[in-house]
Amino acid sequence: GIPTTRSLAVTATGEFVMRQDGPLPGAVLTRVAASHIRVGTFEWAAAAGDRADLEALVGSTLQRHFPELAGSENPALALLESVIGRQAALIARWMGVGFIHGVMNTDNMALSGETIDYGPCAFMDAYDPATVFSSIDHGGRYAYGNQPAIAQWNLARLAEAMLPLLDIEHVGNVDRAVERAKASLDRFPGLFEQHWLDGMRAKLGLLTQEEGDQSLVAELLAGMQRRSADFTNTFRSLTSGRLVEDAAADPEVEAWHRRLVARRGRQPYSSSEVEALMRRHNPAVIPRNYHVEEALEAATSAGDFSVMERLLDVLATPYDHTRDDAAFRAP
């Protein structure tokens, strides 16, 4: 349910490609997107230095992805603010399921608000904000916990590319354009935090809002990090009404769980409504890296696609908590 580009087909080329471990069978992946307009597209247009091209790109993007903004007084500013809103929501939803994109450069951010350019991406096992999956990301630039900041950095590059169009009253006044861009970009952290907290409330079965919710979430995550608890399985356990599986006898976890139960008790909703909300927001299974590797290995080494087909079958209903999928739950 998280906005994403989709894979339409994989076609073998009959040729081999040299990779780290030697030659592997080559293929072309065909993917489908609402469009392939990215932040990098705007950077390229700005580098070309043609204002008319930049205006045309803004108009085309608005028409394709934001038709409700047609006729805006300041089209470029309206586009920037809308993209900021969509990206804040998207990154929060990624993080709510433990997803790490891996290479969030500006050419891998689609203005439509869809996830694009899957490379060294993966879903986190043990919870740790410093988790990375790209073999070249030695500094942790694209780590799980850095994704909001990197998204804002990318959006700042988009704003830079659009600067010539952001102040239509005083064309050429760079200071005014920068001021407007900064005001828009400064909204991102607050938007992200709201989406993130709303998502975590849903994962914990909270249908109302209270001031202490943020500390409730922070305490859970801190405990998960101390114990290297599995992200997906922790929330799956909570969805079924159990304490976290690896910490049933931990006094701190028990105290936290009592706080959660008390918090739920202050909202006017039944236990069945709470559980239904959690089932919609806590995946029962995720595509764990070792299962993906097994599927790739079987397909490339033995021409056996049954492993992949079984994995795809399970992942077709990731929020189904009734399936017997124990083999796909283990970290």
Coordinates of C-alpha atoms in Angstrom, one line a residue:
G1 CA 0.0 0.0 0.0
I2 CA 3.0 2.3 0.1
P3 CA 3.3 4.3 -3.2
T4 CA 5.7 2.7 -5.5
T5 CA 6.8 2.1 -9.1
R6 CA 6.0 -1.5 -10.2
S7 CA 7.9 -4.2 -12.0
L8 CA 6.2 -5.1 -15.3
A9 CA 8.6 -7.7 -16.7
V10 CA 12.1 -9.1 -16.5
T11 CA 13.5 -10.2 -19.9
A12 CA 16.7 -12.3 -20.2
T13 CA 19.1 -11.0 -22.8
G14 CA 21.1 -14.2 -23.3
E15 CA 24.3 -12.3 -22.5
F16 CA 26.4 -12.3 -19.4
V17 CA 27.2 -9.3 -17.2
M18 CA 30.4 -9.2 -15.1
R19 CA 29.7 -8.6 -11.4
Q20 CA 31.8 -8.9 -8.2
D21 CA 31.5 -12.6 -8.1
G22 CA 32.0 -13.2 -11.8
P23 CA 29.6 -13.4 -14.8
L24 CA 25.9 -13.5 -14.2
P25 CA 23.0 -13.8 -16.7
G26 CA 22.0 -10.4 -18.0
A27 CA 18.4 -9.1 -18.2
V28 CA 16.3 -6.0 -18.7
L29 CA 13.9 -4.9 -16.0
T30 CA 10.9 -3.0 -17.3
R31 CA 9.2 -0.9 -14.6
V32 CA 6.1 1.2 -14.6
A33 CA 5.7 4.6 -12.9
A34 CA 3.3 7.4 -12.9
S35 CA 6.2 9.2 -14.5
H36 CA 10.0 9.2 -14.4
I37 CA 10.2 12.9 -13.5
R38 CA 12.7 13.1 -10.6
V39 CA 14.5 15.8 -8.6
G40 CA 17.4 15.1 -11.0
T41 CA 15.3 16.0 -14.0
F42 CA 14.9 19.5 -12.6
E43 CA 18.6 19.7 -11.8
W44 CA 19.4 18.9 -15.3
A45 CA 16.9 21.4 -16.7
A46 CA 18.3 24.1 -14.4
A47 CA 21.9 23.3 -15.4
A48 CA 20.9 23.7 -19.1
G49 CA 20.0 27.3 -18.1
D50 CA 16.8 27.6 -20.2
R51 CA 14.1 29.3 -18.2
A52 CA 11.4 28.4 -20.8
D53 CA 12.4 24.7 -20.5
L54 CA 12.2 24.9 -16.7
E55 CA 8.8 26.5 -16.9
A56 CA 7.6 23.8 -19.3
L57 CA 8.8 21.1 -16.9
V58 CA 7.0 22.7 -14.0
G59 CA 3.8 22.9 -16.1
S60 CA 4.1 19.3 -17.3
T61 CA 4.7 18.0 -13.8
L62 CA 1.7 19.9 -12.4
Q63 CA -0.5 18.7 -15.2
R64 CA 0.5 15.1 -14.7
H65 CA 0.7 14.7 -11.0
F66 CA -1.0 17.7 -9.4
P67 CA -3.9 18.8 -11.6
E68 CA -5.7 20.2 -8.6
L69 CA -3.0 23.0 -8.6
A70 CA -3.9 24.2 -12.1
G71 CA -4.2 27.9 -12.1
S72 CA -2.0 28.5 -9.0
E73 CA -0.8 32.0 -8.6
N74 CA 2.8 30.8 -8.3
P75 CA 3.0 27.4 -10.1
A76 CA 6.6 26.6 -9.1
L77 CA 6.1 27.3 -5.4
A78 CA 2.8 25.3 -5.4
L79 CA 4.7 22.4 -7.0
L80 CA 7.6 22.6 -4.5
E81 CA 5.3 22.6 -1.5
S82 CA 3.2 19.7 -2.8
V83 CA 6.3 17.6 -3.5
I84 CA 7.6 18.3 0.0
G85 CA 4.3 17.1 1.4
R86 CA 4.2 13.9 -0.6
Q87 CA 7.8 13.1 0.2
A88 CA 7.3 13.6 4.0
A89 CA 4.4 11.2 3.9
L90 CA 6.3 8.6 1.7
I91 CA 9.5 8.5 3.9
A92 CA 7.4 8.2 7.1
R93 CA 5.5 5.2 5.6
W94 CA 8.8 3.6 4.5
M95 CA 10.2 3.9 8.0
G96 CA 7.0 2.6 9.5
V97 CA 7.7 -0.8 8.0
G98 CA 11.5 -0.7 8.5
F99 CA 12.3 0.0 4.9
I100 CA 15.7 1.4 3.9
H101 CA 16.0 2.7 0.3
G102 CA 19.8 2.5 0.2
V103 CA 20.6 5.1 -2.4
M104 CA 18.5 8.2 -1.9
N105 CA 20.3 10.5 -4.4
T106 CA 18.4 13.2 -6.1
D107 CA 17.9 11.1 -9.3
N108 CA 16.2 8.5 -7.1
M109 CA 13.4 10.7 -5.8
A110 CA 10.3 10.9 -8.0
L111 CA 8.2 14.0 -7.8
S112 CA 5.1 11.8 -8.0
G113 CA 5.8 10.6 -4.5
E114 CA 6.4 7.0 -5.6
T115 CA 9.3 4.9 -4.4
I116 CA 11.6 4.6 -7.4
D117 CA 15.0 3.0 -8.3
Y118 CA 15.3 0.0 -6.0
G119 CA 18.9 -0.8 -5.6
P120 CA 20.6 -2.0 -2.4
C121 CA 17.3 -1.6 -0.5
A122 CA 16.0 -3.9 2.2
F123 CA 13.8 -4.1 5.2
M124 CA 15.5 -3.9 8.6
D125 CA 15.7 -7.0 10.8
A126 CA 17.1 -5.9 14.2
Y127 CA 16.0 -2.3 15.0
D128 CA 18.9 0.1 14.7
P129 CA 18.6 3.6 13.2
A130 CA 22.2 3.3 11.9
T131 CA 21.4 0.3 9.7
V132 CA 22.6 0.5 6.1
F133 CA 22.4 -1.9 3.2
S134 CA 24.5 -0.3 0.4
S135 CA 28.0 -1.7 0.3
I136 CA 29.4 1.7 -0.7
D137 CA 27.6 3.7 2.0
H138 CA 30.5 3.6 4.4
G139 CA 29.5 6.8 6.2
G140 CA 25.9 5.9 6.7
R141 CA 24.5 8.7 4.6
Y142 CA 21.5 6.6 3.6
A143 CA 21.1 4.8 6.9
Y144 CA 17.5 4.1 8.1
G145 CA 17.5 7.0 10.6
N146 CA 19.0 9.4 8.1
Q147 CA 16.3 9.1 5.5
P148 CA 14.2 12.1 6.6
A149 CA 17.3 14.4 6.6
I150 CA 18.4 13.1 3.2
A151 CA 14.9 13.6 1.8
Q152 CA 15.0 17.3 2.9
W153 CA 18.5 17.7 1.4
N154 CA 17.2 16.3 -1.9
L155 CA 14.2 18.7 -1.7
A156 CA 16.6 21.6 -1.1
R157 CA 18.3 20.7 -4.4
L158 CA 14.9 20.7 -6.1
A159 CA 14.2 24.2 -4.6
E160 CA 17.6 25.4 -5.9
A161 CA 16.8 24.2 -9.4
M162 CA 13.5 26.0 -9.3
L163 CA 14.8 29.3 -7.8
P164 CA 14.4 31.3 -11.0
L165 CA 10.7 30.6 -10.9
L166 CA 9.9 30.9 -7.2
D167 CA 9.4 34.7 -7.0
I168 CA 7.2 35.8 -9.9
E169 CA 6.6 39.3 -8.5
H170 CA 10.3 40.2 -8.6
V171 CA 11.9 38.1 -11.3
G172 CA 15.6 38.0 -10.8
N173 CA 15.4 38.7 -7.0
V174 CA 17.4 35.7 -5.8
D175 CA 17.1 36.7 -2.1
R176 CA 13.3 36.7 -2.2
A177 CA 13.3 33.3 -4.1
V178 CA 15.7 31.8 -1.5
E179 CA 13.5 33.1 1.3
R180 CA 10.4 31.4 -0.2
A181 CA 12.3 28.2 -0.8
K182 CA 13.6 28.1 2.8
A183 CA 10.1 28.8 4.2
S184 CA 8.7 25.8 2.3
L185 CA 11.6 23.5 3.1
D186 CA 11.4 24.4 6.8
R187 CA 8.0 22.7 6.9
F188 CA 9.4 19.3 6.0
P189 CA 10.5 18.2 9.5
G190 CA 7.2 19.0 11.1
L191 CA 5.2 17.3 8.3
F192 CA 7.4 14.2 8.5
E193 CA 7.1 14.0 12.3
Q194 CA 3.3 14.2 12.1
H195 CA 3.1 11.4 9.5
W196 CA 5.6 9.3 11.4
L197 CA 3.8 9.7 14.7
D198 CA 0.4 9.0 13.1
G199 CA 1.9 5.8 11.6
M200 CA 3.4 4.7 14.9
R201 CA 0.1 5.3 16.7
A202 CA -1.6 3.1 14.1
K203 CA 1.0 0.4 14.6
L204 CA 0.3 0.5 18.4
G205 CA -3.5 0.5 18.0
L206 CA -4.0 4.1 19.0
L207 CA -6.9 5.8 17.3
T208 CA -6.8 9.0 19.3
Q209 CA -4.0 11.5 20.1
E210 CA -2.4 12.2 23.4
E211 CA 0.7 14.3 24.3
G212 CA 2.6 11.4 25.8
D213 CA 2.4 9.3 22.6
Q214 CA 5.8 10.4 21.3
S215 CA 7.6 9.3 24.4
L216 CA 5.7 6.0 24.4
V217 CA 7.0 5.3 20.9
A218 CA 10.5 6.5 21.7
E219 CA 10.7 4.3 24.8
L220 CA 9.6 1.2 22.7
L221 CA 12.2 1.9 20.0
A222 CA 15.0 2.6 22.5
G223 CA 14.2 -0.8 24.2
M224 CA 14.1 -2.5 20.8
Q225 CA 17.5 -1.1 20.0
R226 CA 19.1 -2.2 23.3
R227 CA 17.9 -5.8 22.7
S228 CA 18.5 -5.8 18.9
A229 CA 14.8 -6.8 18.6
D230 CA 13.4 -7.6 15.2
F231 CA 11.4 -4.6 13.9
T232 CA 8.7 -6.5 12.1
N233 CA 8.2 -9.3 14.6
T234 CA 8.0 -6.9 17.5
F235 CA 5.0 -5.2 16.0
R236 CA 3.6 -8.5 14.9
S237 CA 3.7 -9.8 18.5
L238 CA 2.0 -6.6 19.7
T239 CA -0.7 -7.0 17.1
S240 CA -1.6 -10.4 18.5
G241 CA -1.8 -9.0 22.0
R242 CA 1.5 -10.5 23.2
L243 CA 4.5 -9.0 24.8
V244 CA 7.5 -8.7 22.6
E245 CA 8.6 -12.3 22.0
D246 CA 12.2 -11.8 23.0
A247 CA 11.5 -9.8 26.2
A248 CA 8.5 -11.4 28.0
A249 CA 10.4 -11.5 31.3
D250 CA 12.0 -8.1 31.0
P251 CA 10.6 -5.7 33.7
E252 CA 11.1 -2.6 31.5
V253 CA 9.2 -4.2 28.7
E254 CA 6.4 -5.2 31.0
A255 CA 6.2 -1.7 32.5
W256 CA 6.1 -0.2 29.0
H257 CA 3.3 -2.7 28.0
R258 CA 1.2 -1.6 31.0
R259 CA 1.6 2.0 29.8
L260 CA 0.4 1.0 26.4
V261 CA -2.6 -1.0 27.8
A262 CA -3.5 2.0 30.0
R263 CA -3.2 4.4 27.0
R264 CA -5.5 2.2 24.9
G265 CA -8.0 2.1 27.8
R266 CA -8.4 5.9 27.5
Q267 CA -9.8 5.7 24.0
P268 CA -13.4 4.9 23.2
Y269 CA -12.7 1.9 20.9
S270 CA -13.1 -1.8 21.3
S271 CA -10.2 -4.3 21.3
S272 CA -11.4 -5.6 17.9
E273 CA -11.2 -2.1 16.4
V274 CA -7.7 -1.7 17.9
E275 CA -6.5 -5.1 16.5
A276 CA -8.0 -4.3 13.1
L277 CA -6.1 -1.1 12.9
M278 CA -2.8 -2.8 13.9
R279 CA -3.3 -5.5 11.3
R280 CA -3.6 -2.9 8.6
H281 CA -0.4 -1.2 9.6
N282 CA 1.9 -4.0 10.8
P283 CA 3.1 -6.4 8.1
A284 CA 3.0 -10.1 9.1
V285 CA 5.9 -10.8 6.7
I286 CA 8.5 -8.7 4.8
P287 CA 10.9 -9.7 2.0
R288 CA 13.9 -10.5 4.2
N289 CA 17.2 -10.3 2.4
Y290 CA 18.2 -13.9 2.8
H291 CA 14.9 -15.0 1.2
V292 CA 15.5 -12.7 -1.7
E293 CA 19.1 -14.0 -2.1
E294 CA 17.8 -17.6 -2.0
A295 CA 15.3 -16.8 -4.8
L296 CA 18.0 -15.1 -6.9
E297 CA 20.4 -17.9 -6.4
A298 CA 17.9 -20.6 -7.4
A299 CA 16.9 -18.7 -10.5
T300 CA 20.4 -17.8 -11.7
S301 CA 22.2 -21.0 -10.8
A302 CA 19.6 -23.6 -11.4
G303 CA 16.9 -21.9 -13.5
D304 CA 14.5 -22.7 -10.7
F305 CA 11.9 -20.0 -10.3
S306 CA 9.8 -21.9 -7.8
V307 CA 11.6 -20.3 -4.8
M308 CA 10.8 -16.8 -6.2
E309 CA 7.2 -17.8 -6.9
R310 CA 6.7 -19.0 -3.4
L311 CA 8.2 -15.8 -2.0
L312 CA 6.0 -13.7 -4.3
D313 CA 2.9 -15.6 -3.2
V314 CA 3.6 -14.9 0.5
L315 CA 4.4 -11.2 -0.2
A316 CA 1.2 -10.7 -2.2
T317 CA -0.6 -10.6 1.1
P318 CA 1.9 -9.2 3.6
Y319 CA -0.7 -8.0 6.1
D320 CA -2.4 -11.4 6.4
H321 CA -1.8 -12.5 10.0
T322 CA -3.7 -15.7 9.6
R323 CA -1.3 -17.5 7.2
D324 CA 1.1 -20.2 8.4
D325 CA 4.3 -18.4 7.2
A326 CA 6.7 -19.2 10.0
A327 CA 9.5 -20.0 7.5
F328 CA 9.3 -16.4 6.3
R329 CA 9.2 -14.7 9.7
A330 CA 12.6 -15.7 11.0
P331 CA 15.3 -13.0 10.9

